[in-house]
JSON list of C-alpha atoms in Angstrom, two decimals:
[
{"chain": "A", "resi": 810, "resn": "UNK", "atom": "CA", "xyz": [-57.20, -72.30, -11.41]},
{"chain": "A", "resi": 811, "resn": "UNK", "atom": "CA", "xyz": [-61.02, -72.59, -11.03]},
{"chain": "A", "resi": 812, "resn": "UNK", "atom": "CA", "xyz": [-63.68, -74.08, -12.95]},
{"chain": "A", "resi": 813, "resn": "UNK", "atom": "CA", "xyz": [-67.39, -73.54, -12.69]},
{"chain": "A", "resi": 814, "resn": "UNK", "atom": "CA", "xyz": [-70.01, -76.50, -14.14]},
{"chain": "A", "resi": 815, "resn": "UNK", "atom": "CA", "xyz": [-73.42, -76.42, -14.71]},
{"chain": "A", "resi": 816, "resn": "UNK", "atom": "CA", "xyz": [-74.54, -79.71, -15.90]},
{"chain": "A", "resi": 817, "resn": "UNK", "atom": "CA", "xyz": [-78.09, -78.51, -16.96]},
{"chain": "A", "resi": 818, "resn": "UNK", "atom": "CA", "xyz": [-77.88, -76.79, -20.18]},
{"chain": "A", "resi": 819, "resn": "UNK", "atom": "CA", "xyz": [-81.45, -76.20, -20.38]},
{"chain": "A", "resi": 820, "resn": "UNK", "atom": "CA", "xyz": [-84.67, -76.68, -17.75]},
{"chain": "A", "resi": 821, "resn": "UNK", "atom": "CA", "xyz": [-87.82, -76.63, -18.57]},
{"chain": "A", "resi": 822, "resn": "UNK", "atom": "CA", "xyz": [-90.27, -76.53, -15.61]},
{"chain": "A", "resi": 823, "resn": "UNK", "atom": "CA", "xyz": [-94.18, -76.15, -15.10]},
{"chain": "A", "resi": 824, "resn": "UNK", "atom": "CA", "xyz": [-95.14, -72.34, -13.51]},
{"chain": "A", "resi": 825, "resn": "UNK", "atom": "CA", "xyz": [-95.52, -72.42, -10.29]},
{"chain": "A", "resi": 826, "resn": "UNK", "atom": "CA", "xyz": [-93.46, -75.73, -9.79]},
{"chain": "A", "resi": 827, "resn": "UNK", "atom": "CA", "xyz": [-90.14, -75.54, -7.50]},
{"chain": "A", "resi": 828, "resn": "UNK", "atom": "CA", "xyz": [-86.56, -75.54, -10.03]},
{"chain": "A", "resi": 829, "resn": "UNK", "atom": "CA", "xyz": [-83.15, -76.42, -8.86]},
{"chain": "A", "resi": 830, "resn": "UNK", "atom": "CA", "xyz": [-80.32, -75.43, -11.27]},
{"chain": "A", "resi": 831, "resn": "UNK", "atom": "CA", "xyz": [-76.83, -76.93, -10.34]},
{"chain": "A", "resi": 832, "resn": "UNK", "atom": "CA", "xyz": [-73.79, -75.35, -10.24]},
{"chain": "A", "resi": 833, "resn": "UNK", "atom": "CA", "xyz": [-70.77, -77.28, -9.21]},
{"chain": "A", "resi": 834, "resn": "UNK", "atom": "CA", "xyz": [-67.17, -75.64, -9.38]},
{"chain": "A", "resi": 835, "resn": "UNK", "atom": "CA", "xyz": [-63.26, -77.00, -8.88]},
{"chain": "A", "resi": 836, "resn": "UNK", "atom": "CA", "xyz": [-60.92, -74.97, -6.65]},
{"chain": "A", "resi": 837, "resn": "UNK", "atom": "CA", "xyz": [-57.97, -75.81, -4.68]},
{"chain": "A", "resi": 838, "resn": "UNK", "atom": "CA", "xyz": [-58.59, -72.81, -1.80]},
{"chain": "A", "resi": 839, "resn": "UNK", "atom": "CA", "xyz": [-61.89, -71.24, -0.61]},
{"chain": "A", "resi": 840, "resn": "UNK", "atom": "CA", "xyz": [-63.80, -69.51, -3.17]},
{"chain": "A", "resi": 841, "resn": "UNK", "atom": "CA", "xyz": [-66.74, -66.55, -3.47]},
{"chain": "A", "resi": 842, "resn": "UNK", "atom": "CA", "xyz": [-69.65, -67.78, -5.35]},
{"chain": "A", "resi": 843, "resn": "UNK", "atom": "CA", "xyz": [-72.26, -65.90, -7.41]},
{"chain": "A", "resi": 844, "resn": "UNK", "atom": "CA", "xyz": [-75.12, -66.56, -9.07]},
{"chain": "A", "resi": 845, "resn": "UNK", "atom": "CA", "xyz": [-76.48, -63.97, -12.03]},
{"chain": "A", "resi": 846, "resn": "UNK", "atom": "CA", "xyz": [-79.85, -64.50, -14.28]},
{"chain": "A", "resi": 847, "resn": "UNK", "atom": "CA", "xyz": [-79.77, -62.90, -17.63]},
{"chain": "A", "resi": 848, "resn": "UNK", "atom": "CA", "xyz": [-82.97, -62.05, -18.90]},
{"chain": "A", "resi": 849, "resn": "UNK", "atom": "CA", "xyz": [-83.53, -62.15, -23.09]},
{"chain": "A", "resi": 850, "resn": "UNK", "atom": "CA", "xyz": [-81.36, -59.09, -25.08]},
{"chain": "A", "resi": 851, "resn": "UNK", "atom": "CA", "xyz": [-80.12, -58.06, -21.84]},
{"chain": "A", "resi": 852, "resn": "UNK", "atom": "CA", "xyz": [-77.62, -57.80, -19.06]},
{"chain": "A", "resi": 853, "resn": "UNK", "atom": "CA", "xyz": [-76.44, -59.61, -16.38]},
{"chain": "A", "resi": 854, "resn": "UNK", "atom": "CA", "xyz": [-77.93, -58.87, -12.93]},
{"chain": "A", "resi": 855, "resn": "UNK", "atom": "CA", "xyz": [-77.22, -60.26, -9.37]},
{"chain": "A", "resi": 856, "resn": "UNK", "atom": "CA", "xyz": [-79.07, -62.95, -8.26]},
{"chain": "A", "resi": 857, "resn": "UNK", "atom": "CA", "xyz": [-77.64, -63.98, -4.98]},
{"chain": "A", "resi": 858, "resn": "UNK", "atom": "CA", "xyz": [-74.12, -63.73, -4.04]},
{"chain": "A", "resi": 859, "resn": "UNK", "atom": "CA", "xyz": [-71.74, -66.41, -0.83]},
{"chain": "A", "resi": 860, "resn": "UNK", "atom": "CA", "xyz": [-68.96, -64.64, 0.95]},
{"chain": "A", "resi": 861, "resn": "UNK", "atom": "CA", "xyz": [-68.96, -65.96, 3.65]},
{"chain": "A", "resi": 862, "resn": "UNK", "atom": "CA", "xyz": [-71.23, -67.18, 7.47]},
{"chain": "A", "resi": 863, "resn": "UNK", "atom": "CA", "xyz": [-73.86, -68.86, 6.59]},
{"chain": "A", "resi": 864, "resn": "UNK", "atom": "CA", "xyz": [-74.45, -71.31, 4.14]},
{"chain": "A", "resi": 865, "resn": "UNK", "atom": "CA", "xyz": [-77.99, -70.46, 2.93]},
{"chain": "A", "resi": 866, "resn": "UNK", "atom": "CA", "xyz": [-78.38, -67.40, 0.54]},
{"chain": "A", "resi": 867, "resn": "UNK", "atom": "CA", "xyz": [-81.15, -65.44, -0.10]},
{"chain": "A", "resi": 868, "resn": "UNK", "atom": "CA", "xyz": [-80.73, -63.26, -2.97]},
{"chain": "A", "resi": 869, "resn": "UNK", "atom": "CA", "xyz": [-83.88, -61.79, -5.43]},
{"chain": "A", "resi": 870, "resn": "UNK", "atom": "CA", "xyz": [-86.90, -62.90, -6.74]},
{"chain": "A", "resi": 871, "resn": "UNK", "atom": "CA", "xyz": [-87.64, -65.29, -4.43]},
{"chain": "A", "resi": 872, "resn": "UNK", "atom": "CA", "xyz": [-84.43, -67.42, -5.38]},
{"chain": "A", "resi": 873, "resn": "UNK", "atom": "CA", "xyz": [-81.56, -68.97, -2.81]},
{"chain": "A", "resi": 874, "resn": "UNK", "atom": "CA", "xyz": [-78.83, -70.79, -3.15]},
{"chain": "A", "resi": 875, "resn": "UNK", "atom": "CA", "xyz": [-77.07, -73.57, -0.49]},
{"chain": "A", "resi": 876, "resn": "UNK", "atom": "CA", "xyz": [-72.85, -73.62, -0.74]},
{"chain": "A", "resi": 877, "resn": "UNK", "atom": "CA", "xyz": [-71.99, -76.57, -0.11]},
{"chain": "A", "resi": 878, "resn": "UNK", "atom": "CA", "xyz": [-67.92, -77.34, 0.37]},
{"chain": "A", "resi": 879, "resn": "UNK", "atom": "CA", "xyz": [-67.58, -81.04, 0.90]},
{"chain": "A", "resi": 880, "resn": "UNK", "atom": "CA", "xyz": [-69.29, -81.19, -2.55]},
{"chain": "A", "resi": 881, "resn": "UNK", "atom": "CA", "xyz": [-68.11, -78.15, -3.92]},
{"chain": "A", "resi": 882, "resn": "UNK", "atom": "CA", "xyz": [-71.56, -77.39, -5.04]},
{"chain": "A", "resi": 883, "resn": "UNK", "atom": "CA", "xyz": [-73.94, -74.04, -4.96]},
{"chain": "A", "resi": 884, "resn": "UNK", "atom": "CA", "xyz": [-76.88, -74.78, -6.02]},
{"chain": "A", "resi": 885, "resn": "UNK", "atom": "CA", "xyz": [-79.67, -72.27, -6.94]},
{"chain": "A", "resi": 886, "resn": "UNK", "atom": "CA", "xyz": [-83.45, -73.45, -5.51]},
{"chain": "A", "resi": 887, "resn": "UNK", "atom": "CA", "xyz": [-86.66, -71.24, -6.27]},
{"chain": "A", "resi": 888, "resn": "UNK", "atom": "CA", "xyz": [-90.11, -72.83, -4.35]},
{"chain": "A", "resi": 889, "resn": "UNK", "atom": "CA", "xyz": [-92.56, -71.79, -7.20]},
{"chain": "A", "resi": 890, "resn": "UNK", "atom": "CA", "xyz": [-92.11, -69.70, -10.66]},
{"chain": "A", "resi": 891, "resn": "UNK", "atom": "CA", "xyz": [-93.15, -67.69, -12.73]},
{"chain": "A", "resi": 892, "resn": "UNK", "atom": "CA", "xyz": [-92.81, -67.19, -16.15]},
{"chain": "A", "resi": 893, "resn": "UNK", "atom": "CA", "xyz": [-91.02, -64.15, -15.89]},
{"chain": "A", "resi": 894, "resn": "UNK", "atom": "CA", "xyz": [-88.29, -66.22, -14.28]},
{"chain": "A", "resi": 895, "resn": "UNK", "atom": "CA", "xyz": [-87.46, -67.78, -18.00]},
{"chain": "A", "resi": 896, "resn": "UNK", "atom": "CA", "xyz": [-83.91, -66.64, -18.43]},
{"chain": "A", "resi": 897, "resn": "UNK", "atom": "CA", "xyz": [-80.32, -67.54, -18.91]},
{"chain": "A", "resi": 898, "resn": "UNK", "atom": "CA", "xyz": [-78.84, -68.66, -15.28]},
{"chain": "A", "resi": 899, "resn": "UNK", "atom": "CA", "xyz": [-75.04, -68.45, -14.48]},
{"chain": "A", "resi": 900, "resn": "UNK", "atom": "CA", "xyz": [-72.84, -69.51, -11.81]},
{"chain": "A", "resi": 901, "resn": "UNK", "atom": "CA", "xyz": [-70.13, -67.80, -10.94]},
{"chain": "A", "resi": 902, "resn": "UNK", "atom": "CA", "xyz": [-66.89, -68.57, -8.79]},
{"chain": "A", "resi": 903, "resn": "UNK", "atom": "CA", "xyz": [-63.78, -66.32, -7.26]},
{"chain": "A", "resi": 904, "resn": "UNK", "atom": "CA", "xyz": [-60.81, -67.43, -5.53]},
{"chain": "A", "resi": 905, "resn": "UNK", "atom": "CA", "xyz": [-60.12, -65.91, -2.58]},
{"chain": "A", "resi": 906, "resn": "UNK", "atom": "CA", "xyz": [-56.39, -66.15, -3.09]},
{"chain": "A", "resi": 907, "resn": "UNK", "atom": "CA", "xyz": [-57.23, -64.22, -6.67]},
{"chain": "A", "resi": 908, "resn": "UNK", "atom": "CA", "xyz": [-60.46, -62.88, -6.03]},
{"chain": "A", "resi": 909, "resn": "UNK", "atom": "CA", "xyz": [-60.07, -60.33, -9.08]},
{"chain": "A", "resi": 910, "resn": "UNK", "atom": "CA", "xyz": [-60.61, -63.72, -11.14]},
{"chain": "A", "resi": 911, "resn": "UNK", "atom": "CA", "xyz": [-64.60, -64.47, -11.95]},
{"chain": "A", "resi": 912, "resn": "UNK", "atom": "CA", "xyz": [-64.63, -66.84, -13.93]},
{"chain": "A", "resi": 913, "resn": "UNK", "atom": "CA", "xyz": [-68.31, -67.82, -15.23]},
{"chain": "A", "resi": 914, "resn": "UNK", "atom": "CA", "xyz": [-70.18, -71.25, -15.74]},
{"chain": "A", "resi": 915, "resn": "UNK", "atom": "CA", "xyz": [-72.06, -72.40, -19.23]},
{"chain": "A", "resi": 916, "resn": "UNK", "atom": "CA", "xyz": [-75.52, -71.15, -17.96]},
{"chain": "A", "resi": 917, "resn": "UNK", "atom": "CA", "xyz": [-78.66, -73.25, -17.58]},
{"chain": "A", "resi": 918, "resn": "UNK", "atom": "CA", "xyz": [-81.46, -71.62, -19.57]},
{"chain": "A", "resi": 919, "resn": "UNK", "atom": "CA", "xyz": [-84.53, -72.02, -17.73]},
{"chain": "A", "resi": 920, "resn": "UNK", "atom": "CA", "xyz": [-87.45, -72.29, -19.30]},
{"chain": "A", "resi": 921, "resn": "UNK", "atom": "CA", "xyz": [-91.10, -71.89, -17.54]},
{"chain": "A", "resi": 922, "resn": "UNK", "atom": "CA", "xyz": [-94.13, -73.16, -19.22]},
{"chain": "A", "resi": 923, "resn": "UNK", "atom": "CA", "xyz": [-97.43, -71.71, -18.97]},
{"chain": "I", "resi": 152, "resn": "UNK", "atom": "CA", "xyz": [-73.96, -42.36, -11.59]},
{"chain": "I", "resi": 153, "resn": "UNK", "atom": "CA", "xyz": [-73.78, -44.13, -15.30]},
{"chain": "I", "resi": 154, "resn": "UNK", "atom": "CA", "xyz": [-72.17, -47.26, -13.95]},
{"chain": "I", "resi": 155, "resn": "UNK", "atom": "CA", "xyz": [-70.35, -49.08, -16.68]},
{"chain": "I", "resi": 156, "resn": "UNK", "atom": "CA", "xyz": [-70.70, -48.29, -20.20]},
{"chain": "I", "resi": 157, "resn": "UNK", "atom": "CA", "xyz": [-69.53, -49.50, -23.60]},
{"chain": "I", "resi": 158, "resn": "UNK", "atom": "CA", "xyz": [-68.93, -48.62, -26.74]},
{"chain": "I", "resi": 159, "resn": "UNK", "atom": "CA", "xyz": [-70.01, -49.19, -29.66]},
{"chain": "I", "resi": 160, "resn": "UNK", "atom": "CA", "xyz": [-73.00, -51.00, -29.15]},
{"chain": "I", "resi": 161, "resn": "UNK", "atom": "CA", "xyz": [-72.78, -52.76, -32.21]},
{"chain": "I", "resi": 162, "resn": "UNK", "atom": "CA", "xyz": [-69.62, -53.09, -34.57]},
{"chain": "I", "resi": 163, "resn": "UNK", "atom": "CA", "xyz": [-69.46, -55.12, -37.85]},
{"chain": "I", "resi": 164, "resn": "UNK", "atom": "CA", "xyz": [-65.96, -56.03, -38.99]},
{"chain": "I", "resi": 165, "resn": "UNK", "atom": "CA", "xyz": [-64.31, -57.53, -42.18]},
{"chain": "I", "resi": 166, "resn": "UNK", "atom": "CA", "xyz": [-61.54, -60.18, -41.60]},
{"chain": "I", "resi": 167, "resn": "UNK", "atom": "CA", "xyz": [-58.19, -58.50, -40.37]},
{"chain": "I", "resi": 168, "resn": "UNK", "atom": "CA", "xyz": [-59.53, -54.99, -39.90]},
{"chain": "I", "resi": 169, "resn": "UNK", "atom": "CA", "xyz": [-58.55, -53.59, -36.25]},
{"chain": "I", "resi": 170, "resn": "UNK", "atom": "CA", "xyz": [-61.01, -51.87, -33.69]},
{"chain": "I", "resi": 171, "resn": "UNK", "atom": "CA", "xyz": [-61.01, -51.11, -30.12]},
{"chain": "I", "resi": 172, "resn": "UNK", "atom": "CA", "xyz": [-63.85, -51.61, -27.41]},
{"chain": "I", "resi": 173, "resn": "UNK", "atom": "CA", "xyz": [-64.26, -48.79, -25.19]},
{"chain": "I", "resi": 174, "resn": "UNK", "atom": "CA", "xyz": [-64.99, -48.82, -21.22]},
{"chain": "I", "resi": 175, "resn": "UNK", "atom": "CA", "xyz": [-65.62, -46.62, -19.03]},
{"chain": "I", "resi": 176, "resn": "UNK", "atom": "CA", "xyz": [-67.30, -46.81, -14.97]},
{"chain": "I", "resi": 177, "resn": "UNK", "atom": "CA", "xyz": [-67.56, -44.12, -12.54]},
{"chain": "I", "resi": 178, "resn": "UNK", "atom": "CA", "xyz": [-68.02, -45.69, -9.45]},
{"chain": "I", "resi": 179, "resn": "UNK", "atom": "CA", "xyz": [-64.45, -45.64, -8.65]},
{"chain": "I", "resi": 180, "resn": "UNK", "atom": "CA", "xyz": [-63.89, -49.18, -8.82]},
{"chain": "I", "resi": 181, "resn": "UNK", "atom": "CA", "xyz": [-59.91, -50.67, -8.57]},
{"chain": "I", "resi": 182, "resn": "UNK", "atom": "CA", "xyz": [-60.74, -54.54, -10.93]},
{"chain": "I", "resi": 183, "resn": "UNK", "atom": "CA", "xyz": [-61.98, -54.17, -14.39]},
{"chain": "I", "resi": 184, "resn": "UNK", "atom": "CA", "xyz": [-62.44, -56.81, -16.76]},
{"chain": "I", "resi": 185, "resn": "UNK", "atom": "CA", "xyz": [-63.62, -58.23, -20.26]},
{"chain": "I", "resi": 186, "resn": "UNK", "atom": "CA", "xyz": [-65.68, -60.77, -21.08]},
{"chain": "I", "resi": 187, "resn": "UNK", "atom": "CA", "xyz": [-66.90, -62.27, -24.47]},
{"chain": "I", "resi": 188, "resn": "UNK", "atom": "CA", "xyz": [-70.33, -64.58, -24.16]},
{"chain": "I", "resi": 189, "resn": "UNK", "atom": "CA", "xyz": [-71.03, -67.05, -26.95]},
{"chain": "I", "resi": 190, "resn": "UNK", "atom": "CA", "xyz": [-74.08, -69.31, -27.27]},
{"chain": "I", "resi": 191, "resn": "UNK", "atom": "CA", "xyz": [-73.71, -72.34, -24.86]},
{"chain": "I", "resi": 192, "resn": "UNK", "atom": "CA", "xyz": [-70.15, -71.36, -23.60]},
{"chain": "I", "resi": 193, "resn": "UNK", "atom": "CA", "xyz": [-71.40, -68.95, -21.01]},
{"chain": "I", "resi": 194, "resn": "UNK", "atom": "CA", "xyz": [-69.06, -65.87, -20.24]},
{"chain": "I", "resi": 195, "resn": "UNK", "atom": "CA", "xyz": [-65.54, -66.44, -21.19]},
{"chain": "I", "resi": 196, "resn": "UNK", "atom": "CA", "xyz": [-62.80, -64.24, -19.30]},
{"chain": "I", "resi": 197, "resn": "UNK", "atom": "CA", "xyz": [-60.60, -62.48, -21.93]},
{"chain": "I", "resi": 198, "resn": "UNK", "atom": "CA", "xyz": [-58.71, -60.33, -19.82]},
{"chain": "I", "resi": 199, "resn": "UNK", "atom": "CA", "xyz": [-59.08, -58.32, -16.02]},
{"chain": "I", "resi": 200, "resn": "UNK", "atom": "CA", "xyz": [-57.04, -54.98, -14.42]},
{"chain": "I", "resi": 201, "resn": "UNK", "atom": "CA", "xyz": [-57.17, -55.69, -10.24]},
{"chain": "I", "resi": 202, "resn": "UNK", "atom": "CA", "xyz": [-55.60, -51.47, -10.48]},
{"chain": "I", "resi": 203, "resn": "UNK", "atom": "CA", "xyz": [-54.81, -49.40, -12.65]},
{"chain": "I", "resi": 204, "resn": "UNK", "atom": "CA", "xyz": [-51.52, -50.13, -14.76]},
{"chain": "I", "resi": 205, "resn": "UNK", "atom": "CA", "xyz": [-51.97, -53.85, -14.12]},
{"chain": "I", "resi": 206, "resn": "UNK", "atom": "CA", "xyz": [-53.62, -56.62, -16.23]},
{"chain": "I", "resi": 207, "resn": "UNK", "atom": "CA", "xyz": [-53.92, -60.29, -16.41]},
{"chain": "I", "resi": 208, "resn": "UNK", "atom": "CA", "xyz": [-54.87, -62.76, -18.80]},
{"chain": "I", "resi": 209, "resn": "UNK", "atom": "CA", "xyz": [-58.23, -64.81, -18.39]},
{"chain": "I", "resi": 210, "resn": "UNK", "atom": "CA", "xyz": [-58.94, -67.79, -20.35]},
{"chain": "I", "resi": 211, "resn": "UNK", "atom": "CA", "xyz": [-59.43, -66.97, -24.06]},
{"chain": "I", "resi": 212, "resn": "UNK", "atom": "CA", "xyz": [-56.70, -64.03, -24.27]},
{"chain": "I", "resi": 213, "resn": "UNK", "atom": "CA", "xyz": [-55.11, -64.81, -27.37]},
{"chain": "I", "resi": 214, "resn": "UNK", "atom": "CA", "xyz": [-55.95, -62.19, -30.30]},
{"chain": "I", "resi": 215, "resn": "UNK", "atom": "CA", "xyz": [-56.71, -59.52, -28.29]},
{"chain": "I", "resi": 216, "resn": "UNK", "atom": "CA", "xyz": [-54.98, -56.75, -26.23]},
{"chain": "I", "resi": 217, "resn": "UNK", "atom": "CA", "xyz": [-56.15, -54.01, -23.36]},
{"chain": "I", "resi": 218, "resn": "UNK", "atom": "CA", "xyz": [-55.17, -51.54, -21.20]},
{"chain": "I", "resi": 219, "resn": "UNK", "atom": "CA", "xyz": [-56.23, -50.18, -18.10]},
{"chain": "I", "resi": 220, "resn": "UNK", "atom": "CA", "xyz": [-55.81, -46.27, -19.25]},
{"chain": "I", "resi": 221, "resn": "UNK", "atom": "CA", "xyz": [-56.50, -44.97, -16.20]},
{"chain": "I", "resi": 222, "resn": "UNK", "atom": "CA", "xyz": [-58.84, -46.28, -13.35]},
{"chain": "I", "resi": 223, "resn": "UNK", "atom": "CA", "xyz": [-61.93, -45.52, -15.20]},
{"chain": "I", "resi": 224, "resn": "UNK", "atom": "CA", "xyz": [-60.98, -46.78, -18.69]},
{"chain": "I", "resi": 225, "resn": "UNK", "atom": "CA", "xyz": [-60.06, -50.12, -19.73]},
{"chain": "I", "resi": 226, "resn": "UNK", "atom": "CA", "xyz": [-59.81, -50.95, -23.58]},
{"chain": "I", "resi": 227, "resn": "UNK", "atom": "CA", "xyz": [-59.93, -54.22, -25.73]},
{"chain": "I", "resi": 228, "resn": "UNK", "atom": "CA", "xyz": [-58.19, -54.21, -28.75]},
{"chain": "I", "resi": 229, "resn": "UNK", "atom": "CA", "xyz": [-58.38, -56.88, -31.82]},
{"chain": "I", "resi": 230, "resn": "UNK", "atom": "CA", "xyz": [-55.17, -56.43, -33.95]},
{"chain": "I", "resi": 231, "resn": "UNK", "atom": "CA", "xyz": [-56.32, -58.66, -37.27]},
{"chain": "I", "resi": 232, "resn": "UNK", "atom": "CA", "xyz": [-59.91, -59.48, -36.44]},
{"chain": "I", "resi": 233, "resn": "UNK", "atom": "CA", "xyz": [-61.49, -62.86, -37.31]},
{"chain": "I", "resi": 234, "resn": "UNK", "atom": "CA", "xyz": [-64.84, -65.07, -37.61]},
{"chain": "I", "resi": 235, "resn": "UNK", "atom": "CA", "xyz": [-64.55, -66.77, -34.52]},
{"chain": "I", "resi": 236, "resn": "UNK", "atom": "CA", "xyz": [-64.41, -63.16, -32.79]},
{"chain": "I", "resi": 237, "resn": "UNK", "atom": "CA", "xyz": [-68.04, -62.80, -33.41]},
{"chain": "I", "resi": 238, "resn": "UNK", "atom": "CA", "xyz": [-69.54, -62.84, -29.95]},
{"chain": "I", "resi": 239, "resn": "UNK", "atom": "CA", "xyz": [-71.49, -60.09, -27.40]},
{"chain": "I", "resi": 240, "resn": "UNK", "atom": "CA", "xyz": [-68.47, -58.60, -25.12]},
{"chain": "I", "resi": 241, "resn": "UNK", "atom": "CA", "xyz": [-68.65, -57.88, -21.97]},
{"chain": "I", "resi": 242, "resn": "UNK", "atom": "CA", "xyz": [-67.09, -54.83, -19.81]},
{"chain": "I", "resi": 243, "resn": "UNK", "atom": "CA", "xyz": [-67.46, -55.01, -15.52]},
{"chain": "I", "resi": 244, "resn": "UNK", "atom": "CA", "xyz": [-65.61, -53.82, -12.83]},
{"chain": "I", "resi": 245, "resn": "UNK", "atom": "CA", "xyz": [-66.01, -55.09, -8.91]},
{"chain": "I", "resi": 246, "resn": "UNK", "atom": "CA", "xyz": [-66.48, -53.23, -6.02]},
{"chain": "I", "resi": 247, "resn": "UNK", "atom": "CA", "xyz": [-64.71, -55.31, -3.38]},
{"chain": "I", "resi": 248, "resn": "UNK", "atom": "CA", "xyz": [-64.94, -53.81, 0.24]},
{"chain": "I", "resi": 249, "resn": "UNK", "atom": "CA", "xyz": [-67.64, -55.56, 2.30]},
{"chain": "I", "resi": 250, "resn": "UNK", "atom": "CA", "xyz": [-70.19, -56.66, -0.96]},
{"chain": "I", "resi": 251, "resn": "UNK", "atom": "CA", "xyz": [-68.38, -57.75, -3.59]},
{"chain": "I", "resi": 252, "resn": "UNK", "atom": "CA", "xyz": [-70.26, -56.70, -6.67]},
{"chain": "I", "resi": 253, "resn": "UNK", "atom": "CA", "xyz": [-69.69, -57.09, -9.89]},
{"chain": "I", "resi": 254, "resn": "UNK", "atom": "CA", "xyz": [-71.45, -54.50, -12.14]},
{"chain": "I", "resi": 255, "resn": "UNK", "atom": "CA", "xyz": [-71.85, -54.93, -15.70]},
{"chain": "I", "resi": 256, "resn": "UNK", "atom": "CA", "xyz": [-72.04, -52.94, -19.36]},
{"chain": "I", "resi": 257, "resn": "UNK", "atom": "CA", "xyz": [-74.83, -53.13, -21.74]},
{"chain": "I", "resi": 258, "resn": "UNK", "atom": "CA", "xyz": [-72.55, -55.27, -24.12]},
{"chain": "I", "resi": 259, "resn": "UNK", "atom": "CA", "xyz": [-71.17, -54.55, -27.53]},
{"chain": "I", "resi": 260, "resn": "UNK", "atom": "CA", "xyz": [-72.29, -57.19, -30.62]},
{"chain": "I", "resi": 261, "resn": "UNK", "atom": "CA", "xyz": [-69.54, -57.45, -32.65]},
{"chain": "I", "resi": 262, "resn": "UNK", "atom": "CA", "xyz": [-69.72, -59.29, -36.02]},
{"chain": "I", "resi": 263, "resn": "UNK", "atom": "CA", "xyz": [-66.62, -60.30, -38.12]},
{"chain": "I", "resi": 264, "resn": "UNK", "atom": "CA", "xyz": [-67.30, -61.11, -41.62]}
]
């Protein structure tokens, strides 16, 4: 079964400095990977999603993400933000044996200071 | 097109009373699936329906039950509801051909005193 890992419960970075919030996941057959940004009181909303081709992912906001398979690893990469990117991040991973299975990481809550 | 939607949106409980979570979506979607999210523990998979008249346990099924009603309506039922079953909960359902999308509801805050 998979497994998703974010080793960074919470990041605080200066506005207008790059982030990088890790997401590392555990699966024994190729997987889809997602990753969704959950703003204060609110829903979850699609940041940038892998299928598939290539390995860089542009998604919203500004945001991508590089999947990585040797090191099992998706990280999510923004050049400069703002501080109405403070949110909860999380990484998400499907099987593509099981793909009706999303199972969802911790979440790194990123925090941008004026 | 009202997506997914939930109720209640907010649900307080005593210890061993019973309620059931309502979903609903309208975008004609085949997987459905619960979620509850707890502070620092992300969102946990209770239970998914990949069609209607099928379901499958996720990671934290135990004290709770569901059912895919039809392909529109999937349920979550707590039998004997307890503390630790205080959490948000999550309703989605994926869209699968070509984007892969999952699309969630508003959430229901349940507390269990």
């Amino acid at each position: 079964a998979q497994s998703v890992t974010q080793l960074d419960s919470q990041v605080p970075v200066f506005e207008e400095a790059p982030v990088e919030l890790r997401c590392n996941y555990s699966s024994s057959v190729s997987v889809y990977l997602f990753w969704y940004v959950q703003y204060p009181n609110q829903g979850l909303q699609l940041l940038l999603k892998y299928l598939s081709g290539s390995t860089l992912v542009k998604g919203i906001n500004g945001f991508e993400a590089e999947f990585n398979k040797s090191q099992t690893s998706f990280h999510l990469r923004k050049p400069s933000v703002h501080i109405s990117d403070t949110a909860e991040y999380f990484c998400a991973v499907a099987e593509r044996t099981s793909y009706d299975k999303v199972i969802f990481g911790p979440g790194t809550s990123l925090s941008v200071i004026p | 097109n009202a997506g997914v939607t939930q109720t209640p949106k907010f649900q307080v409980l005593k210890t061993g009373q019973s309620m059931t979570l309502q979903c609903a979506q309208d975008m004609n979607h085949n997987s459905m699936y619960w979620y509850r999210q707890d502070p620092g523990m992300g969102l946990r998979l209770i239970y998914y329906s990949a069609s209607e008249g099928t379901t499958d346990k996720g990671e934290v099924p135990n004290g709770y039950n569901v059912s895919r009603l039809n392909k529109r309506e999937f349920s979550l039922r707590l039998e004997s509801a307890a503390p630790s079953q205080t959490s948000v909960y999550f309703c989605a359902s994926i869209i699968r051909q070509g984007r892969y999308e999952q699309y969630f509801g508003p959430g229901t805050r349940l507390t269990v005193t």
